[in-house]
XYZ file of C-alpha atoms in Angstrom:
405
model
C -44.229 168.147 5.074
C -46.387 165.071 4.822
C -47.285 164.189 1.257
C -50.617 162.493 0.703
C -50.915 160.215 -2.276
C -52.659 157.026 -3.205
C -51.675 153.912 -5.047
C -53.617 153.781 -8.276
C -55.462 150.497 -8.708
C -56.198 149.191 -12.169
C -59.888 148.596 -12.724
C -60.790 145.048 -13.723
C -64.556 145.213 -14.244
C -65.064 141.444 -14.464
C -63.361 138.193 -13.484
C -60.241 138.180 -15.666
C -57.914 135.198 -15.516
C -54.184 135.749 -15.912
C -54.315 134.449 -19.466
C -57.197 136.663 -20.655
C -56.335 139.754 -22.714
C -59.812 141.286 -22.940
C -59.308 144.784 -24.377
C -56.847 147.405 -25.638
C -53.551 146.823 -23.792
C -54.945 143.883 -21.850
C -56.097 143.659 -18.203
C -56.483 147.146 -16.773
C -55.407 148.621 -20.155
C -51.808 148.618 -18.863
C -49.953 146.521 -21.457
C -48.504 144.226 -18.752
C -48.880 140.476 -18.388
C -48.314 138.495 -15.175
C -47.571 135.297 -17.102
C -44.319 133.336 -17.021
C -42.301 131.409 -19.590
C -43.134 133.751 -22.454
C -41.307 133.044 -25.724
C -38.079 134.875 -26.510
C -37.087 133.690 -29.988
C -39.046 132.658 -33.026
C -38.681 132.302 -36.777
C -40.469 130.609 -39.641
C -39.731 127.184 -38.189
C -39.339 127.862 -34.473
C -42.003 128.760 -31.920
C -44.578 129.870 -34.496
C -47.386 127.675 -33.268
C -49.664 128.718 -36.116
C -50.500 131.522 -38.493
C -53.738 132.118 -40.374
C -54.509 134.552 -43.205
C -56.521 137.709 -42.582
C -58.766 139.501 -45.038
C -59.404 143.215 -45.430
C -57.942 146.250 -43.733
C -57.495 146.498 -39.988
C -54.951 147.240 -37.265
C -57.138 146.525 -34.258
C -55.330 144.360 -31.729
C -56.376 140.779 -31.056
C -58.269 140.294 -27.800
C -58.380 136.911 -26.097
C -60.932 135.334 -23.801
C -60.444 131.730 -22.718
C -60.125 129.743 -25.960
C -61.209 132.486 -28.360
C -59.549 135.381 -30.176
C -61.531 138.307 -31.567
C -60.542 140.682 -34.375
C -62.146 143.323 -36.592
C -61.577 144.350 -40.219
C -63.200 146.329 -43.025
C -63.509 145.798 -46.771
C -65.179 147.393 -49.781
C -64.382 150.407 -51.909
C -65.448 152.705 -49.060
C -64.393 150.298 -46.293
C -68.042 150.229 -45.238
C -68.290 146.442 -45.005
C -67.418 145.685 -41.396
C -66.205 142.339 -40.092
C -65.877 140.752 -36.662
C -64.139 137.381 -36.568
C -63.562 134.789 -33.877
C -60.637 132.357 -34.041
C -59.784 129.309 -31.952
C -56.779 129.903 -29.722
C -55.428 126.387 -30.157
C -54.992 126.491 -33.936
C -56.340 129.810 -35.284
C -59.314 128.159 -36.987
C -62.135 130.544 -37.892
C -65.087 129.822 -35.575
C -67.435 132.521 -36.831
C -67.547 135.646 -38.965
C -70.150 138.391 -38.487
C -70.672 141.094 -41.105
C -72.082 144.550 -40.376
C -72.816 147.424 -42.734
C -71.045 150.662 -41.907
C -73.329 153.672 -41.851
C -70.938 156.587 -42.430
C -67.463 155.860 -43.846
C -65.009 158.687 -43.294
C -61.314 159.554 -43.687
C -59.005 156.731 -42.765
C -55.532 155.416 -42.035
C -55.225 153.112 -45.062
C -53.793 149.991 -43.354
C -56.519 150.175 -40.718
C -59.522 151.026 -42.865
C -62.469 151.449 -40.514
C -61.059 148.821 -38.097
C -58.471 150.656 -35.997
C -60.273 150.482 -32.601
C -59.552 147.294 -30.654
C -62.585 145.267 -29.485
C -63.332 144.531 -25.830
C -64.941 141.505 -24.217
C -66.277 140.619 -20.781
C -66.684 136.924 -21.571
C -70.382 137.361 -22.323
C -70.245 139.771 -25.235
C -67.787 141.304 -27.657
C -67.965 145.091 -28.042
C -66.751 146.679 -31.284
C -66.345 150.234 -32.551
C -65.602 151.166 -36.158
C -64.526 154.359 -37.879
C -67.920 154.474 -39.585
C -69.364 155.477 -36.213
C -70.937 152.073 -35.575
C -70.845 150.657 -32.046
C -72.136 147.124 -31.410
C -72.290 144.284 -28.918
C -72.240 140.661 -30.121
C -72.658 137.495 -28.112
C -69.831 134.973 -28.118
C -71.364 133.206 -31.118
C -71.291 136.397 -33.185
C -74.996 137.281 -32.946
C -75.674 141.036 -32.595
C -77.200 141.982 -29.227
C -77.413 145.703 -29.860
C -76.116 148.039 -32.564
C -75.850 151.842 -32.562
C -74.729 154.410 -35.103
C -73.005 157.186 -33.184
C -72.561 158.915 -36.538
C -76.317 159.129 -37.040
C -76.924 160.175 -33.440
C -74.186 162.786 -33.038
C -72.728 163.319 -36.508
C -70.043 161.521 -38.564
C -66.585 161.023 -37.141
C -64.551 163.874 -38.637
C -60.944 162.859 -38.267
C -58.364 162.943 -41.054
C -56.891 159.534 -40.179
C -60.056 157.874 -38.952
C -61.157 156.848 -35.482
C -58.340 155.447 -33.344
C -59.822 155.212 -29.841
C -60.760 151.801 -28.435
C -63.819 151.129 -26.239
C -62.908 150.293 -22.636
C -64.962 148.291 -20.125
C -65.352 149.839 -16.673
C -67.659 148.241 -14.118
C -70.960 147.790 -16.004
C -70.170 150.516 -18.538
C -68.561 150.659 -21.943
C -66.550 153.877 -22.270
C -66.109 155.490 -25.685
C -63.986 158.581 -26.313
C -64.773 160.471 -29.529
C -62.397 163.358 -30.252
C -62.718 164.947 -33.683
C -63.287 168.207 -35.567
C -66.960 168.312 -34.601
C -68.208 168.337 -31.011
C -66.071 165.833 -29.108
C -67.532 163.728 -26.310
C -67.062 160.906 -23.833
C -69.801 158.279 -23.508
C -70.684 155.954 -20.653
C -72.805 153.218 -22.257
C -74.717 150.530 -20.380
C -73.016 147.477 -21.780
C -76.120 145.273 -21.473
C -78.605 147.595 -23.173
C -76.368 149.807 -25.307
C -78.081 152.930 -23.964
C -76.252 155.960 -22.630
C -75.875 156.349 -18.882
C -74.167 159.658 -19.484
C -72.598 161.803 -22.209
C -69.999 164.484 -21.486
C -68.945 166.985 -24.123
C -65.199 167.607 -24.408
C -63.381 170.775 -25.409
C -61.009 168.864 -27.688
C -60.305 168.395 -31.374
C -58.668 165.505 -33.238
C -57.037 162.810 -31.047
C -56.572 159.032 -31.292
C -55.974 158.046 -27.667
C -57.983 155.645 -25.465
C -59.055 156.293 -21.850
C -57.568 154.589 -18.799
C -59.765 153.434 -15.880
C -58.186 153.740 -12.428
C -59.482 153.576 -8.870
C -58.427 156.102 -6.261
C -60.001 156.843 -2.871
C -62.735 154.311 -3.635
C -64.056 156.043 -6.762
C -63.314 154.898 -10.282
C -61.915 157.584 -12.563
C -61.305 157.765 -16.289
C -58.114 159.438 -17.448
C -58.415 160.809 -20.981
C -55.895 162.775 -23.028
C -56.528 165.215 -25.832
C -55.705 168.657 -27.245
C -53.066 169.932 -24.818
C -54.627 168.416 -21.681
C -54.989 165.315 -19.553
C -58.349 165.150 -17.816
C -59.938 162.985 -15.156
C -63.634 162.068 -15.074
C -65.927 160.345 -12.611
C -66.650 157.008 -14.288
C -70.135 156.768 -12.777
C -71.367 160.186 -13.916
C -68.962 161.513 -16.555
C -68.289 164.641 -14.509
C -64.889 166.226 -15.165
C -62.807 166.198 -11.962
C -59.382 167.580 -12.838
C -57.135 168.680 -15.677
C -53.422 169.042 -16.401
C -51.860 171.157 -19.164
C -48.733 170.323 -21.145
C -49.647 167.726 -23.783
C -49.446 167.932 -27.558
C -52.275 169.397 -29.612
C -53.029 165.956 -31.069
C -52.595 162.953 -28.778
C -52.212 159.328 -29.843
C -50.500 157.555 -26.891
C -52.856 156.387 -24.147
C -52.480 157.023 -20.392
C -50.279 154.571 -18.498
C -50.482 153.714 -14.761
C -47.191 153.697 -12.814
C -47.580 153.155 -9.065
C -49.242 156.274 -7.692
C -48.714 158.176 -10.953
C -50.343 158.373 -14.344
C -47.863 158.829 -17.187
C -48.920 161.197 -19.955
C -46.829 160.878 -23.122
C -47.376 162.920 -26.272
C -45.393 164.434 -29.085
C -43.826 167.100 -26.847
C -42.896 165.303 -23.614
C -43.758 162.754 -20.956
C -45.319 163.908 -17.685
C -45.850 162.130 -14.359
C -49.149 163.123 -12.696
C -50.005 162.251 -9.099
C -53.708 161.799 -8.345
C -54.518 162.521 -4.701
C -58.123 163.670 -4.786
C -57.490 167.279 -5.820
C -59.888 168.722 -8.370
C -59.775 171.520 -10.914
C -56.565 172.534 -12.663
C -53.873 170.518 -10.864
C -50.992 171.318 -13.226
C -49.076 173.323 -10.646
C -49.662 171.003 -7.714
C -49.683 167.455 -9.100
C -47.254 167.301 -11.996
C -44.391 165.449 -10.305
C -42.009 165.479 -13.242
C -41.728 166.475 -16.892
C -39.219 165.013 -19.350
C -39.219 166.930 -22.635
C -36.776 164.466 -24.193
C -39.200 161.570 -23.683
C -41.719 162.242 -26.429
C -43.592 159.953 -28.825
C -46.298 160.738 -31.348
C -47.603 157.207 -31.904
C -46.870 154.348 -29.449
C -47.938 154.331 -25.825
C -45.250 153.574 -23.232
C -45.411 150.665 -20.812
C -44.625 150.836 -17.076
C -43.092 147.686 -15.626
C -41.395 147.118 -12.244
C -40.765 150.794 -11.592
C -39.426 151.645 -15.046
C -41.078 153.175 -18.100
C -40.204 151.925 -21.575
C -40.970 154.285 -24.421
C -40.278 153.580 -28.101
C -39.948 156.705 -30.185
C -41.413 156.808 -33.648
C -37.985 156.355 -35.323
C -36.345 153.477 -33.524
C -34.981 155.101 -30.370
C -36.151 153.497 -27.111
C -35.973 155.266 -23.760
C -36.053 153.772 -20.283
C -37.081 156.152 -17.488
C -37.547 155.919 -13.740
C -41.287 155.974 -13.159
C -41.071 157.929 -9.916
C -38.760 160.678 -11.211
C -38.880 160.630 -15.000
C -35.069 160.498 -15.122
C -33.495 158.677 -18.031
C -31.994 155.288 -17.193
C -30.877 154.372 -20.711
C -31.407 155.336 -24.327
C -30.743 152.904 -27.174
C -31.483 152.531 -30.861
C -33.299 149.324 -31.709
C -33.954 150.206 -35.323
C -37.116 150.360 -37.366
C -40.087 152.595 -36.630
C -42.915 152.053 -34.165
C -46.676 152.322 -34.442
C -47.470 149.416 -32.093
C -47.228 149.899 -28.333
C -44.893 147.637 -26.329
C -46.049 144.962 -23.909
C -44.163 143.626 -20.896
C -44.111 140.462 -18.822
C -41.901 137.672 -17.510
C -38.969 140.076 -17.103
C -39.090 141.099 -20.752
C -40.363 143.970 -22.883
C -41.546 143.336 -26.449
C -41.193 146.085 -29.079
C -42.907 145.386 -32.422
C -41.606 147.496 -35.304
C -43.573 148.590 -38.345
C -41.033 146.682 -40.431
C -42.074 143.420 -38.762
C -39.198 142.821 -36.350
C -40.075 142.157 -32.707
C -37.231 143.126 -30.393
C -37.206 141.382 -27.025
C -35.375 143.428 -24.384
C -34.547 142.344 -20.851
C -36.431 144.511 -18.382
C -34.157 146.443 -16.055
C -31.650 149.246 -15.655
C -29.033 147.629 -17.864
C -29.966 147.490 -21.529
C -29.792 144.008 -23.039
C -31.373 142.763 -26.247
C -32.428 139.137 -25.871
C -33.655 138.546 -29.424
C -34.611 140.114 -32.747
C -37.442 138.193 -34.379
C -38.445 138.930 -37.975
C -42.108 138.120 -38.533
C -41.826 138.440 -42.302
C -44.509 141.131 -42.619
C -45.165 144.555 -41.149
C -46.745 145.123 -37.726
C -48.924 148.081 -36.760
C -51.247 146.423 -34.220
C -50.039 145.992 -30.630
C -49.526 142.419 -29.341
C -51.758 140.418 -27.015
C -50.373 138.030 -24.375
C -52.403 135.018 -23.285
C -51.865 131.457 -22.108
C -48.085 131.609 -22.426
C -48.375 132.833 -26.020
C -47.989 136.123 -27.838
C -50.556 136.922 -30.528
C -49.399 139.219 -33.303
C -51.502 140.761 -36.031
C -49.316 141.303 -39.086
C -50.257 142.913 -42.364
C -51.587 139.636 -43.768
C -51.736 137.049 -40.988
C -52.585 136.440 -37.355
C -49.705 134.650 -35.582
C -49.522 132.620 -32.389
C -45.989 132.662 -30.952
C -45.361 130.158 -28.161
C -42.982 127.618 -26.710
C -46.188 125.875 -25.754
C -49.895 126.735 -25.599
C -51.914 125.811 -22.551
């Protein structure tokens, strides 16, 4: 019987150079870098190119465009003072600092305050979302272009640990997933004007996952997890196309592309889903594999050269075959994991909450290349750019590099 499938293509909605890391999980939101000569070992006196202090709460990931790095944070008794900062890639110097007033502070994850969502940039503007419900676009000098309060438009974000989803750029749209105790929804926002192109209500509750843009059969889709299901949407219209059952009630890990599959990891299992144009409930027809031993509540996995690397919440790391879901190896690295791994240059980087970054050789044979203690905890996922790794610790932003181009 002939099986019809398609290779999923990551959507890069603008001209991204290899060294740009423009949004959550980098180019295509995949967590994979194509760069070479990435650093393996570092310490206080080796390969730490620079570190600069950070103010306020925040676990948003650094995003990098050309010679600039963008971050968000929040301060104040209610974490309603919002901050967007821009640092120079060469030395970490602060280039500008824009302050915004949060409209509706809500429950939060204390280390992140209202600044858990990672910004996105297309090289013309920086797009930021905060747990206060505020969504904004700034130019590259920090001047606001447009600002919206989703909380005032659709109600406050009602989520016991705050808003965790990151805005994602797709073609000329900014995609925002809002899953909470009130009416959940997915927004397609015109990134130039800030106005809605479409809004799709979702039958979901509290989740903290971010959508994945993919292209199949010529049409761009958005894969979004939440409340027992993975769903696919038409990126141009917001129309729901398909759904798959089998996820956890509350989802934090984001979708991951793996060849012609999308990997759905949650607190109950990992699932490989083939997208071939079918619509409706495709659980019975398109779930290629399920591995109930490969579960994670917090970090997203990364797919690299045919293998999936998944850190569990308590220090156990699994390596699976992407095409079958079969376990290749299982090892204890130690520590606990909130940050999602990144991969590149034949290596996979696992950043523990305790501040140790484990560098593992990619492949079927487990080999630890280095254990690097940053000296402070890590919750934010790394960014990779220009031969360097950028790490947001509890108190500092670090540039790790053998050299910086």
